[in-house]
Amino acid sequence: MVDFIHNNKDRYGVDAICRILPIAASTYYRTLDLADNPEHRAKRDLHDEHHAEQIKRIWKESSGRYGVRKVWQQLKREGYIIARCTVARLMQKLGIQGVWRGKNKQTTRSRDDQKRADDLVKRNFNADHPDQLWVSDFTYIQTALLHKDLKCKAPLIEPNLRRNLGKWST
């Protein structure tokens, strides 16, 4: 909008354009002043710019692992006086966040009163001839750091030839 006013001010005048458009003339002049004199910006903007550089530096030094709390603590160790909520606001504005550990998903809920499957091979995994015995096991694999996403993998193995007959995953 400021560019439009700037391009048409010679023909119509700033006040006439600002009366028609929903913008105050003082806003137009303030924007021009800030473009020419960046030191006229609000103190918060100047502090934010400086702190944002430091936050980005600390976050990069941690390989993107540090979140708000650890970045804030590192800034305090380095002698900066800054509120935790300011660090959170600036990190959100910069579009950066730390890595967090998710809770481990309980995959087995064993109970004493629950009936267990019969051990048909009596823990003897040796077969006399091929295709006499097939064994399998479930394995849960966490597939993403940032999301609580578990995949289940269950390979089917023929122990006599030690070959993988197939695999099943979700």
mmCIF file with all atom_site columns, C-alpha atoms in Angstrom:
data_model
loop_
_atom_site.group_PDB
_atom_site.id
_atom_site.type_symbol
_atom_site.label_atom_id
_atom_site.label_alt_id
_atom_site.label_comp_id
_atom_site.label_asym_id
_atom_site.label_entity_id
_atom_site.label_seq_id
_atom_site.pdbx_PDB_ins_code
_atom_site.Cartn_x
_atom_site.Cartn_y
_atom_site.Cartn_z
_atom_site.occupancy
_atom_site.B_iso_or_equiv
_atom_site.pdbx_formal_charge
_atom_site.auth_seq_id
_atom_site.auth_comp_id
_atom_site.auth_asym_id
_atom_site.auth_atom_id
_atom_site.pdbx_PDB_model_num
ATOM 1   C CA . MET A 1 1   ? 0.000  0.000   0.000  1.00 0.00 ? 1   MET A CA 1
ATOM 2   C CA . VAL A 1 2   ? 2.900  2.317   0.814  1.00 0.00 ? 2   VAL A CA 1
ATOM 3   C CA . ASP A 1 3   ? 4.417  1.639   -2.619 1.00 0.00 ? 3   ASP A CA 1
ATOM 4   C CA . PHE A 1 4   ? 1.109  2.561   -4.275 1.00 0.00 ? 4   PHE A CA 1
ATOM 5   C CA . ILE A 1 5   ? 0.971  5.866   -2.367 1.00 0.00 ? 5   ILE A CA 1
ATOM 6   C CA . HIS A 1 6   ? 4.613  6.575   -3.181 1.00 0.00 ? 6   HIS A CA 1
ATOM 7   C CA . ASN A 1 7   ? 4.060  5.937   -6.912 1.00 0.00 ? 7   ASN A CA 1
ATOM 8   C CA . ASN A 1 8   ? 0.905  8.112   -7.123 1.00 0.00 ? 8   ASN A CA 1
ATOM 9   C CA . LYS A 1 9   ? 1.636  10.928  -4.645 1.00 0.00 ? 9   LYS A CA 1
ATOM 10  C CA . ASP A 1 10  ? 2.707  13.383  -7.374 1.00 0.00 ? 10  ASP A CA 1
ATOM 11  C CA . ARG A 1 11  ? -0.579 12.969  -9.247 1.00 0.00 ? 11  ARG A CA 1
ATOM 12  C CA . TYR A 1 12  ? -3.104 12.866  -6.356 1.00 0.00 ? 12  TYR A CA 1
ATOM 13  C CA . GLY A 1 13  ? -1.232 13.860  -3.200 1.00 0.00 ? 13  GLY A CA 1
ATOM 14  C CA . VAL A 1 14  ? -0.583 11.769  -0.101 1.00 0.00 ? 14  VAL A CA 1
ATOM 15  C CA . ASP A 1 15  ? -3.539 13.105  1.945  1.00 0.00 ? 15  ASP A CA 1
ATOM 16  C CA . ALA A 1 16  ? -6.093 12.470  -0.816 1.00 0.00 ? 16  ALA A CA 1
ATOM 17  C CA . ILE A 1 17  ? -4.896 8.894   -1.357 1.00 0.00 ? 17  ILE A CA 1
ATOM 18  C CA . CYS A 1 18  ? -4.828 8.190   2.387  1.00 0.00 ? 18  CYS A CA 1
ATOM 19  C CA . ARG A 1 19  ? -8.410 9.470   2.792  1.00 0.00 ? 19  ARG A CA 1
ATOM 20  C CA . ILE A 1 20  ? -9.630 6.945   0.206  1.00 0.00 ? 20  ILE A CA 1
ATOM 21  C CA . LEU A 1 21  ? -7.434 4.052   1.339  1.00 0.00 ? 21  LEU A CA 1
ATOM 22  C CA . PRO A 1 22  ? -7.740 2.745   4.907  1.00 0.00 ? 22  PRO A CA 1
ATOM 23  C CA . ILE A 1 23  ? -4.340 4.103   5.999  1.00 0.00 ? 23  ILE A CA 1
ATOM 24  C CA . ALA A 1 24  ? -3.327 7.158   7.985  1.00 0.00 ? 24  ALA A CA 1
ATOM 25  C CA . ALA A 1 25  ? -0.918 9.604   6.387  1.00 0.00 ? 25  ALA A CA 1
ATOM 26  C CA . SER A 1 26  ? 1.276  9.352   9.496  1.00 0.00 ? 26  SER A CA 1
ATOM 27  C CA . THR A 1 27  ? 1.670  5.617   8.835  1.00 0.00 ? 27  THR A CA 1
ATOM 28  C CA . TYR A 1 28  ? 2.949  6.353   5.342  1.00 0.00 ? 28  TYR A CA 1
ATOM 29  C CA . TYR A 1 29  ? 5.446  8.942   6.599  1.00 0.00 ? 29  TYR A CA 1
ATOM 30  C CA . ARG A 1 30  ? 6.552  6.674   9.482  1.00 0.00 ? 30  ARG A CA 1
ATOM 31  C CA . THR A 1 31  ? 7.229  3.829   7.022  1.00 0.00 ? 31  THR A CA 1
ATOM 32  C CA . LEU A 1 32  ? 9.348  6.123   4.846  1.00 0.00 ? 32  LEU A CA 1
ATOM 33  C CA . ASP A 1 33  ? 11.244 7.359   7.904  1.00 0.00 ? 33  ASP A CA 1
ATOM 34  C CA . LEU A 1 34  ? 11.994 3.815   9.090  1.00 0.00 ? 34  LEU A CA 1
ATOM 35  C CA . ALA A 1 35  ? 13.248 2.857   5.632  1.00 0.00 ? 35  ALA A CA 1
ATOM 36  C CA . ASP A 1 36  ? 15.723 5.769   5.686  1.00 0.00 ? 36  ASP A CA 1
ATOM 37  C CA . ASN A 1 37  ? 16.570 5.655   9.422  1.00 0.00 ? 37  ASN A CA 1
ATOM 38  C CA . PRO A 1 38  ? 16.470 2.116   10.856 1.00 0.00 ? 38  PRO A CA 1
ATOM 39  C CA . GLU A 1 39  ? 17.688 3.434   14.227 1.00 0.00 ? 39  GLU A CA 1
ATOM 40  C CA . HIS A 1 40  ? 14.278 5.113   14.710 1.00 0.00 ? 40  HIS A CA 1
ATOM 41  C CA . ARG A 1 41  ? 12.653 1.716   15.176 1.00 0.00 ? 41  ARG A CA 1
ATOM 42  C CA . ALA A 1 42  ? 11.182 0.773   18.542 1.00 0.00 ? 42  ALA A CA 1
ATOM 43  C CA . LYS A 1 43  ? 13.606 -0.511  21.180 1.00 0.00 ? 43  LYS A CA 1
ATOM 44  C CA . ARG A 1 44  ? 11.831 -3.868  21.203 1.00 0.00 ? 44  ARG A CA 1
ATOM 45  C CA . ASP A 1 45  ? 12.455 -4.299  17.471 1.00 0.00 ? 45  ASP A CA 1
ATOM 46  C CA . LEU A 1 46  ? 16.141 -3.448  17.884 1.00 0.00 ? 46  LEU A CA 1
ATOM 47  C CA . HIS A 1 47  ? 16.505 -5.855  20.835 1.00 0.00 ? 47  HIS A CA 1
ATOM 48  C CA . ASP A 1 48  ? 14.565 -8.554  18.985 1.00 0.00 ? 48  ASP A CA 1
ATOM 49  C CA . GLU A 1 49  ? 16.873 -8.307  15.988 1.00 0.00 ? 49  GLU A CA 1
ATOM 50  C CA . HIS A 1 50  ? 19.971 -8.707  18.164 1.00 0.00 ? 50  HIS A CA 1
ATOM 51  C CA . HIS A 1 51  ? 18.493 -11.497 20.294 1.00 0.00 ? 51  HIS A CA 1
ATOM 52  C CA . ALA A 1 52  ? 17.200 -13.341 17.221 1.00 0.00 ? 52  ALA A CA 1
ATOM 53  C CA . GLU A 1 53  ? 20.763 -13.551 15.870 1.00 0.00 ? 53  GLU A CA 1
ATOM 54  C CA . GLN A 1 54  ? 22.007 -14.971 19.188 1.00 0.00 ? 54  GLN A CA 1
ATOM 55  C CA . ILE A 1 55  ? 19.114 -17.437 19.432 1.00 0.00 ? 55  ILE A CA 1
ATOM 56  C CA . LYS A 1 56  ? 19.742 -18.659 15.881 1.00 0.00 ? 56  LYS A CA 1
ATOM 57  C CA . ARG A 1 57  ? 23.475 -19.028 16.638 1.00 0.00 ? 57  ARG A CA 1
ATOM 58  C CA . ILE A 1 58  ? 22.894 -21.071 19.819 1.00 0.00 ? 58  ILE A CA 1
ATOM 59  C CA . TRP A 1 59  ? 20.263 -23.212 18.091 1.00 0.00 ? 59  TRP A CA 1
ATOM 60  C CA . LYS A 1 60  ? 22.647 -23.951 15.186 1.00 0.00 ? 60  LYS A CA 1
ATOM 61  C CA . GLU A 1 61  ? 25.523 -24.746 17.580 1.00 0.00 ? 61  GLU A CA 1
ATOM 62  C CA . SER A 1 62  ? 23.284 -27.365 19.205 1.00 0.00 ? 62  SER A CA 1
ATOM 63  C CA . SER A 1 63  ? 22.543 -28.849 15.760 1.00 0.00 ? 63  SER A CA 1
ATOM 64  C CA . GLY A 1 64  ? 18.910 -27.832 16.117 1.00 0.00 ? 64  GLY A CA 1
ATOM 65  C CA . ARG A 1 65  ? 18.437 -29.825 19.325 1.00 0.00 ? 65  ARG A CA 1
ATOM 66  C CA . TYR A 1 66  ? 17.931 -27.021 21.857 1.00 0.00 ? 66  TYR A CA 1
ATOM 67  C CA . GLY A 1 67  ? 14.413 -25.892 22.606 1.00 0.00 ? 67  GLY A CA 1
ATOM 68  C CA . VAL A 1 68  ? 13.240 -22.701 24.303 1.00 0.00 ? 68  VAL A CA 1
ATOM 69  C CA . ARG A 1 69  ? 14.401 -23.665 27.797 1.00 0.00 ? 69  ARG A CA 1
ATOM 70  C CA . LYS A 1 70  ? 17.952 -24.633 26.843 1.00 0.00 ? 70  LYS A CA 1
ATOM 71  C CA . VAL A 1 71  ? 18.427 -21.674 24.478 1.00 0.00 ? 71  VAL A CA 1
ATOM 72  C CA . TRP A 1 72  ? 17.210 -19.351 27.251 1.00 0.00 ? 72  TRP A CA 1
ATOM 73  C CA . GLN A 1 73  ? 19.582 -20.933 29.789 1.00 0.00 ? 73  GLN A CA 1
ATOM 74  C CA . GLN A 1 74  ? 22.520 -20.619 27.379 1.00 0.00 ? 74  GLN A CA 1
ATOM 75  C CA . LEU A 1 75  ? 21.706 -16.942 26.786 1.00 0.00 ? 75  LEU A CA 1
ATOM 76  C CA . LYS A 1 76  ? 21.679 -16.372 30.560 1.00 0.00 ? 76  LYS A CA 1
ATOM 77  C CA . ARG A 1 77  ? 25.074 -18.129 30.877 1.00 0.00 ? 77  ARG A CA 1
ATOM 78  C CA . GLU A 1 78  ? 26.436 -15.801 28.200 1.00 0.00 ? 78  GLU A CA 1
ATOM 79  C CA . GLY A 1 79  ? 25.222 -12.759 30.161 1.00 0.00 ? 79  GLY A CA 1
ATOM 80  C CA . TYR A 1 80  ? 22.091 -11.784 28.223 1.00 0.00 ? 80  TYR A CA 1
ATOM 81  C CA . ILE A 1 81  ? 19.104 -10.545 30.197 1.00 0.00 ? 81  ILE A CA 1
ATOM 82  C CA . ILE A 1 82  ? 16.063 -11.849 28.363 1.00 0.00 ? 82  ILE A CA 1
ATOM 83  C CA . ALA A 1 83  ? 12.748 -13.372 29.389 1.00 0.00 ? 83  ALA A CA 1
ATOM 84  C CA . ARG A 1 84  ? 11.950 -16.978 28.567 1.00 0.00 ? 84  ARG A CA 1
ATOM 85  C CA . CYS A 1 85  ? 8.715  -15.937 26.848 1.00 0.00 ? 85  CYS A CA 1
ATOM 86  C CA . THR A 1 86  ? 10.726 -13.593 24.603 1.00 0.00 ? 86  THR A CA 1
ATOM 87  C CA . VAL A 1 87  ? 12.954 -16.484 23.557 1.00 0.00 ? 87  VAL A CA 1
ATOM 88  C CA . ALA A 1 88  ? 9.823  -18.545 22.836 1.00 0.00 ? 88  ALA A CA 1
ATOM 89  C CA . ARG A 1 89  ? 8.274  -15.728 20.781 1.00 0.00 ? 89  ARG A CA 1
ATOM 90  C CA . LEU A 1 90  ? 11.442 -15.157 18.751 1.00 0.00 ? 90  LEU A CA 1
ATOM 91  C CA . MET A 1 91  ? 11.998 -18.874 18.130 1.00 0.00 ? 91  MET A CA 1
ATOM 92  C CA . GLN A 1 92  ? 8.424  -19.156 16.892 1.00 0.00 ? 92  GLN A CA 1
ATOM 93  C CA . LYS A 1 93  ? 8.937  -16.083 14.693 1.00 0.00 ? 93  LYS A CA 1
ATOM 94  C CA . LEU A 1 94  ? 12.153 -17.617 13.296 1.00 0.00 ? 94  LEU A CA 1
ATOM 95  C CA . GLY A 1 95  ? 10.349 -20.907 12.709 1.00 0.00 ? 95  GLY A CA 1
ATOM 96  C CA . ILE A 1 96  ? 12.776 -22.975 14.776 1.00 0.00 ? 96  ILE A CA 1
ATOM 97  C CA . GLN A 1 97  ? 12.169 -25.475 17.554 1.00 0.00 ? 97  GLN A CA 1
ATOM 98  C CA . GLY A 1 98  ? 14.135 -28.052 19.444 1.00 0.00 ? 98  GLY A CA 1
ATOM 99  C CA . VAL A 1 99  ? 13.878 -31.805 19.230 1.00 0.00 ? 99  VAL A CA 1
ATOM 100 C CA . TRP A 1 100 ? 11.899 -33.484 21.974 1.00 0.00 ? 100 TRP A CA 1
ATOM 101 C CA . ARG A 1 101 ? 11.776 -37.030 23.140 1.00 0.00 ? 101 ARG A CA 1
ATOM 102 C CA . GLY A 1 102 ? 8.416  -38.675 23.023 1.00 0.00 ? 102 GLY A CA 1
ATOM 103 C CA . LYS A 1 103 ? 7.141  -41.045 25.644 1.00 0.00 ? 103 LYS A CA 1
ATOM 104 C CA . ASN A 1 104 ? 7.949  -44.675 25.023 1.00 0.00 ? 104 ASN A CA 1
ATOM 105 C CA . LYS A 1 105 ? 4.915  -46.559 23.877 1.00 0.00 ? 105 LYS A CA 1
ATOM 106 C CA . GLN A 1 106 ? 4.165  -49.628 25.956 1.00 0.00 ? 106 GLN A CA 1
ATOM 107 C CA . THR A 1 107 ? 4.023  -52.443 23.438 1.00 0.00 ? 107 THR A CA 1
ATOM 108 C CA . THR A 1 108 ? 3.603  -55.395 25.799 1.00 0.00 ? 108 THR A CA 1
ATOM 109 C CA . ARG A 1 109 ? 1.152  -55.602 28.656 1.00 0.00 ? 109 ARG A CA 1
ATOM 110 C CA . SER A 1 110 ? 1.874  -58.925 30.321 1.00 0.00 ? 110 SER A CA 1
ATOM 111 C CA . ARG A 1 111 ? -0.321 -60.036 33.181 1.00 0.00 ? 111 ARG A CA 1
ATOM 112 C CA . ASP A 1 112 ? 0.018  -63.114 35.366 1.00 0.00 ? 112 ASP A CA 1
ATOM 113 C CA . ASP A 1 113 ? -3.638 -64.067 34.973 1.00 0.00 ? 113 ASP A CA 1
ATOM 114 C CA . GLN A 1 114 ? -3.440 -63.948 31.179 1.00 0.00 ? 114 GLN A CA 1
ATOM 115 C CA . LYS A 1 115 ? -3.127 -67.206 29.231 1.00 0.00 ? 115 LYS A CA 1
ATOM 116 C CA . ARG A 1 116 ? 0.107  -67.432 27.280 1.00 0.00 ? 116 ARG A CA 1
ATOM 117 C CA . ALA A 1 117 ? 0.484  -69.166 23.930 1.00 0.00 ? 117 ALA A CA 1
ATOM 118 C CA . ASP A 1 118 ? 1.808  -72.721 24.117 1.00 0.00 ? 118 ASP A CA 1
ATOM 119 C CA . ASP A 1 119 ? 5.510  -73.213 23.335 1.00 0.00 ? 119 ASP A CA 1
ATOM 120 C CA . LEU A 1 120 ? 5.112  -75.730 20.521 1.00 0.00 ? 120 LEU A CA 1
ATOM 121 C CA . VAL A 1 121 ? 8.842  -76.002 19.715 1.00 0.00 ? 121 VAL A CA 1
ATOM 122 C CA . LYS A 1 122 ? 9.906  -76.270 23.394 1.00 0.00 ? 122 LYS A CA 1
ATOM 123 C CA . ARG A 1 123 ? 12.516 -73.537 22.806 1.00 0.00 ? 123 ARG A CA 1
ATOM 124 C CA . ASN A 1 124 ? 14.346 -75.832 20.366 1.00 0.00 ? 124 ASN A CA 1
ATOM 125 C CA . PHE A 1 125 ? 14.870 -73.824 17.188 1.00 0.00 ? 125 PHE A CA 1
ATOM 126 C CA . ASN A 1 126 ? 16.792 -76.509 15.293 1.00 0.00 ? 126 ASN A CA 1
ATOM 127 C CA . ALA A 1 127 ? 14.901 -78.257 12.499 1.00 0.00 ? 127 ALA A CA 1
ATOM 128 C CA . ASP A 1 128 ? 15.760 -81.640 10.984 1.00 0.00 ? 128 ASP A CA 1
ATOM 129 C CA . HIS A 1 129 ? 14.730 -80.712 7.447  1.00 0.00 ? 129 HIS A CA 1
ATOM 130 C CA . PRO A 1 130 ? 13.640 -77.567 5.560  1.00 0.00 ? 130 PRO A CA 1
ATOM 131 C CA . ASP A 1 131 ? 10.167 -76.134 6.091  1.00 0.00 ? 131 ASP A CA 1
ATOM 132 C CA . GLN A 1 132 ? 9.688  -78.129 9.287  1.00 0.00 ? 132 GLN A CA 1
ATOM 133 C CA . LEU A 1 133 ? 9.834  -75.004 11.474 1.00 0.00 ? 133 LEU A CA 1
ATOM 134 C CA . TRP A 1 134 ? 9.232  -71.323 10.862 1.00 0.00 ? 134 TRP A CA 1
ATOM 135 C CA . VAL A 1 135 ? 9.827  -68.696 13.525 1.00 0.00 ? 135 VAL A CA 1
ATOM 136 C CA . SER A 1 136 ? 8.906  -65.063 13.807 1.00 0.00 ? 136 SER A CA 1
ATOM 137 C CA . ASP A 1 137 ? 9.210  -62.189 16.231 1.00 0.00 ? 137 ASP A CA 1
ATOM 138 C CA . PHE A 1 138 ? 7.643  -58.754 16.493 1.00 0.00 ? 138 PHE A CA 1
ATOM 139 C CA . THR A 1 139 ? 9.896  -55.724 16.579 1.00 0.00 ? 139 THR A CA 1
ATOM 140 C CA . TYR A 1 140 ? 8.652  -52.171 17.084 1.00 0.00 ? 140 TYR A CA 1
ATOM 141 C CA . ILE A 1 141 ? 10.685 -49.463 15.367 1.00 0.00 ? 141 ILE A CA 1
ATOM 142 C CA . GLN A 1 142 ? 10.362 -45.730 16.014 1.00 0.00 ? 142 GLN A CA 1
ATOM 143 C CA . THR A 1 143 ? 10.407 -44.159 12.551 1.00 0.00 ? 143 THR A CA 1
ATOM 144 C CA . ALA A 1 144 ? 10.493 -40.424 13.333 1.00 0.00 ? 144 ALA A CA 1
ATOM 145 C CA . LEU A 1 145 ? 12.069 -38.276 16.029 1.00 0.00 ? 145 LEU A CA 1
ATOM 146 C CA . LEU A 1 146 ? 9.466  -35.556 15.998 1.00 0.00 ? 146 LEU A CA 1
ATOM 147 C CA . HIS A 1 147 ? 6.378  -37.727 15.693 1.00 0.00 ? 147 HIS A CA 1
ATOM 148 C CA . LYS A 1 148 ? 5.235  -40.588 17.855 1.00 0.00 ? 148 LYS A CA 1
ATOM 149 C CA . ASP A 1 149 ? 5.206  -43.064 15.015 1.00 0.00 ? 149 ASP A CA 1
ATOM 150 C CA . LEU A 1 150 ? 5.873  -46.763 15.602 1.00 0.00 ? 150 LEU A CA 1
ATOM 151 C CA . LYS A 1 151 ? 6.134  -49.375 12.884 1.00 0.00 ? 151 LYS A CA 1
ATOM 152 C CA . CYS A 1 152 ? 5.795  -53.080 13.558 1.00 0.00 ? 152 CYS A CA 1
ATOM 153 C CA . LYS A 1 153 ? 8.112  -55.466 11.720 1.00 0.00 ? 153 LYS A CA 1
ATOM 154 C CA . ALA A 1 154 ? 7.714  -59.246 11.891 1.00 0.00 ? 154 ALA A CA 1
ATOM 155 C CA . PRO A 1 155 ? 10.153 -61.264 9.738  1.00 0.00 ? 155 PRO A CA 1
ATOM 156 C CA . LEU A 1 156 ? 9.357  -64.922 9.031  1.00 0.00 ? 156 LEU A CA 1
ATOM 157 C CA . ILE A 1 157 ? 12.519 -67.062 9.262  1.00 0.00 ? 157 ILE A CA 1
ATOM 158 C CA . GLU A 1 158 ? 13.187 -70.688 8.330  1.00 0.00 ? 158 GLU A CA 1
ATOM 159 C CA . PRO A 1 159 ? 15.902 -71.681 10.864 1.00 0.00 ? 159 PRO A CA 1
ATOM 160 C CA . ASN A 1 160 ? 17.245 -74.774 9.061  1.00 0.00 ? 160 ASN A CA 1
ATOM 161 C CA . LEU A 1 161 ? 18.429 -72.820 6.009  1.00 0.00 ? 161 LEU A CA 1
ATOM 162 C CA . ARG A 1 162 ? 18.651 -69.532 7.908  1.00 0.00 ? 162 ARG A CA 1
ATOM 163 C CA . ARG A 1 163 ? 16.703 -67.712 5.242  1.00 0.00 ? 163 ARG A CA 1
ATOM 164 C CA . ASN A 1 164 ? 14.120 -64.998 5.461  1.00 0.00 ? 164 ASN A CA 1
ATOM 165 C CA . LEU A 1 165 ? 10.842 -66.286 4.029  1.00 0.00 ? 165 LEU A CA 1
ATOM 166 C CA . GLY A 1 166 ? 9.154  -62.943 4.132  1.00 0.00 ? 166 GLY A CA 1
ATOM 167 C CA . LYS A 1 167 ? 8.521  -59.950 6.237  1.00 0.00 ? 167 LYS A CA 1
ATOM 168 C CA . TRP A 1 168 ? 5.437  -58.226 7.453  1.00 0.00 ? 168 TRP A CA 1
ATOM 169 C CA . SER A 1 169 ? 5.336  -54.621 8.548  1.00 0.00 ? 169 SER A CA 1
ATOM 170 C CA . THR A 1 170 ? 2.731  -52.000 9.306  1.00 0.00 ? 170 THR A CA 1
#
